[in-house]
Coordinates of C-alpha atoms in Angstrom, one line a residue:
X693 CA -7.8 11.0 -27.1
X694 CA -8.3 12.2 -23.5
X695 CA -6.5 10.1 -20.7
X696 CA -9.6 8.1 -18.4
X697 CA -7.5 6.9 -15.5
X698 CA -9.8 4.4 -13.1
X699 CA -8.6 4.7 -9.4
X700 CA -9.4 2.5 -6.6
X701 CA -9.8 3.6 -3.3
X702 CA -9.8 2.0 -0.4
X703 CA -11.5 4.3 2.9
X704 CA -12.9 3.5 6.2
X705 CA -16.1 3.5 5.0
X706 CA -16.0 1.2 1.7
X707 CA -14.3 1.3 -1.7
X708 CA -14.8 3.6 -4.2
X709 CA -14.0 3.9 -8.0
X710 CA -12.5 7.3 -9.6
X711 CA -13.1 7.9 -13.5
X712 CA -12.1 10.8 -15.1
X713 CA -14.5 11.5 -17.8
X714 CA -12.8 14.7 -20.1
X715 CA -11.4 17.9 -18.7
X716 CA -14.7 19.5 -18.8
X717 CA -16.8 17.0 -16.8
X718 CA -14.3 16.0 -13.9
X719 CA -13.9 13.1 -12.5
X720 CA -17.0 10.3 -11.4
X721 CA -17.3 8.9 -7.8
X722 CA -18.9 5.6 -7.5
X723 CA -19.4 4.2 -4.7
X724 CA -19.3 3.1 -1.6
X725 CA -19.0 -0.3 -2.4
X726 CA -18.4 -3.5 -0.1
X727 CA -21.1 -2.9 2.4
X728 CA -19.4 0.2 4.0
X729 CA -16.4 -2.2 5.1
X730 CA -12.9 -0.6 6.4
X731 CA -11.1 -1.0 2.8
X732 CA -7.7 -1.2 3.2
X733 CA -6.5 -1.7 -0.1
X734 CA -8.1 -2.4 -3.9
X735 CA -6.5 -3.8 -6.7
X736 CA -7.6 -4.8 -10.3
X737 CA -6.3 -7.3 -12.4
X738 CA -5.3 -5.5 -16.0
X739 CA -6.2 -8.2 -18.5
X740 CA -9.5 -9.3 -17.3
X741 CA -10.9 -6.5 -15.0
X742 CA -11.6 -8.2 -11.9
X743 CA -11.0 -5.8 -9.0
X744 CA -10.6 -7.1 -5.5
X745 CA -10.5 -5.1 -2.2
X746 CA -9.7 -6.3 1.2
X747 CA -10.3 -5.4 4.9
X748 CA -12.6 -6.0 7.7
X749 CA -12.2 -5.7 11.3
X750 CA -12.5 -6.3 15.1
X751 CA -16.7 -6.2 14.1
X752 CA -17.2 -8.1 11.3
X753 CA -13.8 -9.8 10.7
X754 CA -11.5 -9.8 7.7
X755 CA -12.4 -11.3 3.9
X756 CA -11.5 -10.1 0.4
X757 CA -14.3 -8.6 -1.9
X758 CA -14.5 -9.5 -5.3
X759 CA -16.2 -7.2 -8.4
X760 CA -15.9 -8.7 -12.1
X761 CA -18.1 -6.0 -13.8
X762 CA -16.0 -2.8 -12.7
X763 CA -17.8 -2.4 -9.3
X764 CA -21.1 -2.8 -10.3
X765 CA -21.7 -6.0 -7.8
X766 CA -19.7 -7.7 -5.1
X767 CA -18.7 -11.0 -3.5
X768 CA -17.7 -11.3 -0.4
X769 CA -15.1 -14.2 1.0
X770 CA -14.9 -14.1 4.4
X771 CA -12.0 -14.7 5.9
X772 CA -12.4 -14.6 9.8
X773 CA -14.8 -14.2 12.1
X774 CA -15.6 -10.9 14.1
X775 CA -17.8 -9.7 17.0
X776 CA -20.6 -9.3 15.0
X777 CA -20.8 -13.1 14.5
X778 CA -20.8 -13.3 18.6
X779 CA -23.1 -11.0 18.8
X780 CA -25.9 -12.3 16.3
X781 CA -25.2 -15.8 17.4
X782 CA -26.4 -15.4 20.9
X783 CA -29.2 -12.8 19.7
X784 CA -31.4 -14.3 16.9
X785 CA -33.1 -10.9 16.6
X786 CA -30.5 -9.6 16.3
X787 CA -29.2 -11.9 13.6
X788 CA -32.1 -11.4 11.8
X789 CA -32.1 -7.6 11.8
X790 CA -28.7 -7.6 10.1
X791 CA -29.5 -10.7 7.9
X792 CA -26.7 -12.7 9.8
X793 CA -26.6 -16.5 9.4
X794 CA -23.9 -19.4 10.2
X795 CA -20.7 -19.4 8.1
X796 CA -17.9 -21.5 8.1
X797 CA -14.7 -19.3 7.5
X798 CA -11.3 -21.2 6.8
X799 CA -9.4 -18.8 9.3
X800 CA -11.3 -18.5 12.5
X801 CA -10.5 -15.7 14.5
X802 CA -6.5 -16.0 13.4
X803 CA -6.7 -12.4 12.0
X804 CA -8.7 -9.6 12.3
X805 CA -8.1 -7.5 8.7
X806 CA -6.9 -7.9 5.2
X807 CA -4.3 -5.0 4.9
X808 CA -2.7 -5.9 1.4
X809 CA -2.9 -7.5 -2.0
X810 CA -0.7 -8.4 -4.8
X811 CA -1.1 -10.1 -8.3
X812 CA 2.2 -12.5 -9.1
X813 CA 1.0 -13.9 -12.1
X814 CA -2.6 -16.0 -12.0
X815 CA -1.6 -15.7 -7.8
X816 CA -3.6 -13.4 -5.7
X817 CA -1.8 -12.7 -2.4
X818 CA -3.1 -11.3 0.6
X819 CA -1.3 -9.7 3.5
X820 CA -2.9 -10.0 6.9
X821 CA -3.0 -8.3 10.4
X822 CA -1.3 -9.7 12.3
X823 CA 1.2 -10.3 9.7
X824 CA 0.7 -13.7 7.5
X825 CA 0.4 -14.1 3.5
X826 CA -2.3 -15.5 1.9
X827 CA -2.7 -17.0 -1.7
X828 CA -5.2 -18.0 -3.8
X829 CA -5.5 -19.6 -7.3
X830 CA -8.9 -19.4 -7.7
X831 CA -9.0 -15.6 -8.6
X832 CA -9.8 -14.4 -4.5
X833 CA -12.8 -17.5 -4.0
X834 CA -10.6 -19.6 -1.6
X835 CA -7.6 -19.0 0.2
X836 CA -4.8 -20.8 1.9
X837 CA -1.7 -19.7 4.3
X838 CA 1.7 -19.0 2.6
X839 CA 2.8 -20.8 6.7
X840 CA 6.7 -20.9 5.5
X841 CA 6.8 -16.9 6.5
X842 CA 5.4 -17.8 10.2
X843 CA 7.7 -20.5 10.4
X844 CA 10.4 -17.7 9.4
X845 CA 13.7 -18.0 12.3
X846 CA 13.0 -14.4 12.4
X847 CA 9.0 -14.5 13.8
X848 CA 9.8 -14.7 17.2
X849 CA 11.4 -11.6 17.2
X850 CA 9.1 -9.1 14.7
X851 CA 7.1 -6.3 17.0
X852 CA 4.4 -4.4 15.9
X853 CA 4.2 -1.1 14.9
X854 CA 2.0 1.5 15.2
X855 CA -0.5 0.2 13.3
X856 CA 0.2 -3.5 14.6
X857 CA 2.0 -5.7 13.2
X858 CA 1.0 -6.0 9.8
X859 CA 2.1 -7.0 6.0
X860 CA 1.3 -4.2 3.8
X861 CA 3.5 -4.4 0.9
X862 CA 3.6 -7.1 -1.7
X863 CA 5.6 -6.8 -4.8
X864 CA 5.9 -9.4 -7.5
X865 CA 9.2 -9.2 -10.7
X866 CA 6.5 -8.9 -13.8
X867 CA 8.5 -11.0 -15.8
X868 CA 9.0 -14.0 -13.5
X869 CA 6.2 -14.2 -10.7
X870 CA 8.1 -16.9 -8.7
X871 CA 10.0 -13.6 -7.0
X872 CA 8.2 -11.9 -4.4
X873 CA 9.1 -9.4 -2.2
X874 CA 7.7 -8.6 1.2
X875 CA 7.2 -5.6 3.5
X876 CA 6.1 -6.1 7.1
X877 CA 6.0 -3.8 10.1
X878 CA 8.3 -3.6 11.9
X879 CA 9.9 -6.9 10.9
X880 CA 11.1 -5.4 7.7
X881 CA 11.7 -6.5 4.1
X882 CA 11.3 -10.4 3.1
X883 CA 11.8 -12.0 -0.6
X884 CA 10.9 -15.3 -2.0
X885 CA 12.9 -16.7 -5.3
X886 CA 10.6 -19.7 -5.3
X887 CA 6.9 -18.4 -4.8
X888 CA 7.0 -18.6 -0.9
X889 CA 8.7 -21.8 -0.5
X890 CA 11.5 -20.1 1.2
X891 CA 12.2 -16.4 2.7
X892 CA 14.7 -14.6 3.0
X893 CA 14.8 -11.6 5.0
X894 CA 16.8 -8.7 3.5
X895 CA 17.6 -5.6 6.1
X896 CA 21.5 -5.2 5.5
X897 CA 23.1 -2.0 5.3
X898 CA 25.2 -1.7 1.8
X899 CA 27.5 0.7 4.2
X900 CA 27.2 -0.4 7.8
X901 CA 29.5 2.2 9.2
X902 CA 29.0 4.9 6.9
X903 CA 26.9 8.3 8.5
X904 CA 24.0 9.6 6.2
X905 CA 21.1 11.4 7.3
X906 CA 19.3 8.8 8.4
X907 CA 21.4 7.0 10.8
X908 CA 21.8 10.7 12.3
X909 CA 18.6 10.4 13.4
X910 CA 18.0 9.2 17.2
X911 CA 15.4 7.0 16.9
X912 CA 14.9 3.7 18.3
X913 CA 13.4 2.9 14.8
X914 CA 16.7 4.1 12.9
X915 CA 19.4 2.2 11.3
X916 CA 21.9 0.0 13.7
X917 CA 23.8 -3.2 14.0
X918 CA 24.5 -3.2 10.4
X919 CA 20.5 -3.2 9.2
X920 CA 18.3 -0.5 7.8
X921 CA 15.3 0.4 10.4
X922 CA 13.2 -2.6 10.5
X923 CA 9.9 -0.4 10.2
X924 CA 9.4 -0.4 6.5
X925 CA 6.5 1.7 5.8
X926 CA 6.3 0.8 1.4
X927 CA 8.3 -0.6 -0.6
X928 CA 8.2 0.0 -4.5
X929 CA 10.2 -2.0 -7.4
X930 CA 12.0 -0.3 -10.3
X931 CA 11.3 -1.4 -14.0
X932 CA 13.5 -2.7 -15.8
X933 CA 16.0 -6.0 -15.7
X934 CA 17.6 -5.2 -12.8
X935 CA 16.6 -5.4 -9.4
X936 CA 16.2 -2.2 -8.0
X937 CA 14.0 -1.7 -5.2
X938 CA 13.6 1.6 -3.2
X939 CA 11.8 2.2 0.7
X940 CA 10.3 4.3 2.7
X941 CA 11.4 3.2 6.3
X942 CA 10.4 5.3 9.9
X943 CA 13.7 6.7 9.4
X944 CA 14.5 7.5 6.0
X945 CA 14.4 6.5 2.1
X946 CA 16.6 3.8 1.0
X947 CA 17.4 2.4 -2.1
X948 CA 19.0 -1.2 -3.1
X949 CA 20.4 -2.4 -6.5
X950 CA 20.2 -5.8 -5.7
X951 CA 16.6 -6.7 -4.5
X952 CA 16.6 -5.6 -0.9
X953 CA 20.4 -7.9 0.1
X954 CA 21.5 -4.0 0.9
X955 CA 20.2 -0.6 1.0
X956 CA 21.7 2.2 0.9
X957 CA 20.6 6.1 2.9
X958 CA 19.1 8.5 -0.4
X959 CA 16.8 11.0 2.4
X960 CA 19.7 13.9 2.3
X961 CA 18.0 16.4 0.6
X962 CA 13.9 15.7 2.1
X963 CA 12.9 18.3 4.8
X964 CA 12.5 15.2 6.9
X965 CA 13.3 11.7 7.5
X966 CA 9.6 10.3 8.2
X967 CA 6.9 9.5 6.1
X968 CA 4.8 6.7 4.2
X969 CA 4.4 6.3 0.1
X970 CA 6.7 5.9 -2.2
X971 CA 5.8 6.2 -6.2
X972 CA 8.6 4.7 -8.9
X973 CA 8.5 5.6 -12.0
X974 CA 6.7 3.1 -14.8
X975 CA 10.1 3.4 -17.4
X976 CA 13.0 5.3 -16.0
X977 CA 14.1 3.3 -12.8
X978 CA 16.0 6.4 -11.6
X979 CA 12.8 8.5 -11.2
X980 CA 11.3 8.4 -7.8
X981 CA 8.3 10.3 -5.8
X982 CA 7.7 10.5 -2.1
X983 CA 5.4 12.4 0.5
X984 CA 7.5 13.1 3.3
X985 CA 5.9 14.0 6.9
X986 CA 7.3 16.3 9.4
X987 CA 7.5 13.1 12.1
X988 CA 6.1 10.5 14.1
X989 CA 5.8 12.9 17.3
X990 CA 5.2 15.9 15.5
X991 CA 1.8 15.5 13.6
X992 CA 2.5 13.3 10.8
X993 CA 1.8 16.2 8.5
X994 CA 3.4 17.8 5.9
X995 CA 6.5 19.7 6.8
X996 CA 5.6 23.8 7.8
X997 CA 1.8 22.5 6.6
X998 CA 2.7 23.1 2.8
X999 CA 1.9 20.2 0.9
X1000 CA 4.6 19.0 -1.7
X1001 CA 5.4 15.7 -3.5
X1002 CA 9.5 15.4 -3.7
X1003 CA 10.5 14.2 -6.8
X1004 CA 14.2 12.4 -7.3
X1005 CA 15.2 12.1 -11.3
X1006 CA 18.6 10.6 -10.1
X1007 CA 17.6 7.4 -7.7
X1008 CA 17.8 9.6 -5.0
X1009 CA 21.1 11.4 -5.5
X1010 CA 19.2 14.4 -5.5
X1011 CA 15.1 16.0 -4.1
X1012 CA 13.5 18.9 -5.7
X1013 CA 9.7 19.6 -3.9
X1014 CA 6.5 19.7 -6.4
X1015 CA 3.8 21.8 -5.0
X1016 CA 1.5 23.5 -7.7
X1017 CA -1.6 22.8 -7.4
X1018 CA -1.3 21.4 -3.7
X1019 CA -2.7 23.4 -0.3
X1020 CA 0.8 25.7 0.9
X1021 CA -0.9 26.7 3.6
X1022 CA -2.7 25.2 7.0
X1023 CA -2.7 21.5 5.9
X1024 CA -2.5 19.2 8.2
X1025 CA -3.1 16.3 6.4
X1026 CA -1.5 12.7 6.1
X1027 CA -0.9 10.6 3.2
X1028 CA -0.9 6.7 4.3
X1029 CA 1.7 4.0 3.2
X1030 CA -0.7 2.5 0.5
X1031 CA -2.4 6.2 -0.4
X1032 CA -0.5 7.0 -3.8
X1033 CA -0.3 5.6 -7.3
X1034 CA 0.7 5.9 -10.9
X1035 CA -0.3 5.2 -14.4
X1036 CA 1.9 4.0 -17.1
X1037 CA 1.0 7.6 -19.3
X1038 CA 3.5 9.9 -21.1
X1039 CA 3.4 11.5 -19.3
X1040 CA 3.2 9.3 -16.1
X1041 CA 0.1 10.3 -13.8
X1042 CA 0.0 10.6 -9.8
X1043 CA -2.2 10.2 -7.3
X1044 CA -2.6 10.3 -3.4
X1045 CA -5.3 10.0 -1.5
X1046 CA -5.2 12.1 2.3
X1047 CA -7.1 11.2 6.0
X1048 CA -9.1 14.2 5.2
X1049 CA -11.0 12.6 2.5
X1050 CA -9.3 14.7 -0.7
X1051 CA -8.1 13.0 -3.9
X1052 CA -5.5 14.6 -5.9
X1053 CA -4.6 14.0 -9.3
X1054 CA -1.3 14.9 -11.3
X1055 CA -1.0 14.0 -15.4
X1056 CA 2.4 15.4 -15.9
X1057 CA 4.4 13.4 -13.1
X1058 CA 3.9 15.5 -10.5
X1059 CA 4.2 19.1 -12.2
X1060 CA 0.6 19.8 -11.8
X1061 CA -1.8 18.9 -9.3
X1062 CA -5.8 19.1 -9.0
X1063 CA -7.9 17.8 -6.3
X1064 CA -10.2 15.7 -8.0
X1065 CA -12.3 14.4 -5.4
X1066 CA -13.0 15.4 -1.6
X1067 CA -14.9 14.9 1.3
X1068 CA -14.3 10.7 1.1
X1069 CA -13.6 9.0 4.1
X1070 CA -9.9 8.6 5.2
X1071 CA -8.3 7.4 2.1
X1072 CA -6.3 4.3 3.3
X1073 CA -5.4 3.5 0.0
X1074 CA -5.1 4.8 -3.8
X1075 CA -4.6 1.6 -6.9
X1076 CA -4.8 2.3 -10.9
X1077 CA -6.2 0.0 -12.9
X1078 CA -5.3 0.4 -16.5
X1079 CA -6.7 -2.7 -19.0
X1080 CA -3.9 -4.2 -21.3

């Protein structure tokens, strides 16, 4: 029976849904969906369906859609107010031209964008710019602040990054959702053992005086006084019973066997120390992918404009580059923190979505590639959704 992966993208301009019909039809676009919203990231709930994509922005403010029939409608929970509700308030034809009308929203202007979402059981979670978590127990209808990560010792001190200060990783242990893990830029990696009653922030160096190839970068943005680089760009968790979790910092891949207490410097062997996603793989905790970029300064593109996906099979001991199938030559493109994904095949599929609007598709872990869809908006971010 032919493989029919569902992916959910997140763009600038909307979500969209991926299905891959049979090898001799392609792949389906639908969309865009969510009233041409900036999506930042989608994600679908296996058991019952329900797909959920959040956004928004300094225009219409931030909220979390909602789609229980695979995309065919949405519902919209607004979040925060934006300019447009300025706008339409002092302009009634205005107002009426874009169907605007009064709304209470339970945030105000505290935030201007959804950036992330994670399931933790029957929680929804919701990571916000600037960075605060969000939860709701009502499937995405209502929402309320996680406030014990503000009130973190540490807030004071967390600086944006380039994209602001946002949270845009959140990770959940399948078998006990109580566990969450937490990535925010540049304030770095945060877990919960008791479903957000408590934090703790998790940056330590396993090796604090040890040299690898990250720490041999000069970069303000590098490893130093005993912590990794507190600009994490993804974080993705190994399966299995223990806690292995791996990185993808502004300097470097790191990987930690103990849920993020301390990492340790796996980037020897990647043309470069900078880049965004990480993939692990669904069974065998050892088998990692990444997208490395040639740097911050330099383009963010990938390294001599060859695309490759850099595969580890040893937890990082060890790179080899993946590139059939993929542009080798003048491509210049950038694959964002929350722009690649996997299924749960055997084999395992991949996928990563680029800023130039292309979709590419791997069904043997990464041997293989094939662009399956182009000419999107900038992908900002690429989800499976497989039903159980």
């Amino acid at each position: 029976m032919a493989r029919r992966p569902v992916l959910l993208v997140g763009t600038t301009k909307g979500a969209f849904v991926l299905e891959r019909r049979d090898e001799d039809v392609g792949w389906a676009v639908r969309g865009p969906f969510c009233d041409g919203w900036p999506i930042n990231h989608v994600v679908g709930d296996p058991v019952t369906g329900t797909i959920w994509a959040g956004g928004g922005g300094e225009w219409s403010g931030a909220g979390v859609w909602r789609s229980t029939d695979g995309g065919g409608t949405w519902e919209l929970s607004r979040l925060t107010t934006g300019a447009m509700d300025a706008w339409a308030a002092a302009d009634p034809e205005f107002a009426a031209a874009v169907g605007w009308s009064p709304q209470d929203v339970p945030f105000g202007e505290e935030f201007s964008q959804v950036w992330s979402l994670g399931l933790a059981g029957d929680r929804l979670y919701a990571g916000t710019k600037p960075a605060a978590l969000l939860a709701s127990d009502d499937g995405g209808v209502t929402w309320a602040e996680v406030e014990s990560l503000r009130r973190h010792p540490s807030a004071e001190e967390w600086n944006p990054g380039a994209a602001g200060l946002v949270l845009h990783t959140i990770l959940a242990d399948p078998g006990d959702p109580s566990r969450v893990w937490l990535g925010i830029s540049a304030a770095g990696v945060f877990a919960s053992k008791d479903a957000g009653v408590q934090w703790e922030r998790r940056n330590a160096l396993a090796l604090p005086d040890e040299p690898d190839a990250a720490a041999a970068v000069d970069h303000p943005g590098g490893p130093g006084g005993g912590e990794v680089g507190l600009c994490v760009h993804h974080i993705v968790r190994a399966p299995g019973p223990g806690d292995v979790l791996y990185q993808r910092n502004h300097v470097g891949v790191w990987r930690s066997g103990d849920g993020g207490l301390t990492w340790s410097d796996i980037t020897a062997g990647l043309p470069s120390t900078f880049g965004f996603p990480m993939r692990v793989h669904p069974r065998d905790p050892d088998t990692i992918w990444t997208i490395p970029l040639n740097g911050d300064m330099e383009g963010r593109y990938p390294p001599d404009a060859a695309a490759a996906v850099w595969r580890s099979t040893d937890g990082g001991s060890t790179w080899e580059a993946q590139r059939a199938g993929l542009p080798q030559e003048s491509c210049f493109f950038t694959v964002l923190r929350q722009a690649m994904a996997g299924d749960a095949g055997d084999p395992a599929g991949l996928y990563f979505g680029t800023n130039t609007g292309s979709v590419f598709a791997s069904l043997d872990e990464g041997e293989s590639w094939a662009e399956v869809a182009r000419h999107l908006p900038t992908v900002l971010s690429v989800e499976v959704l497989e039903r159980t």
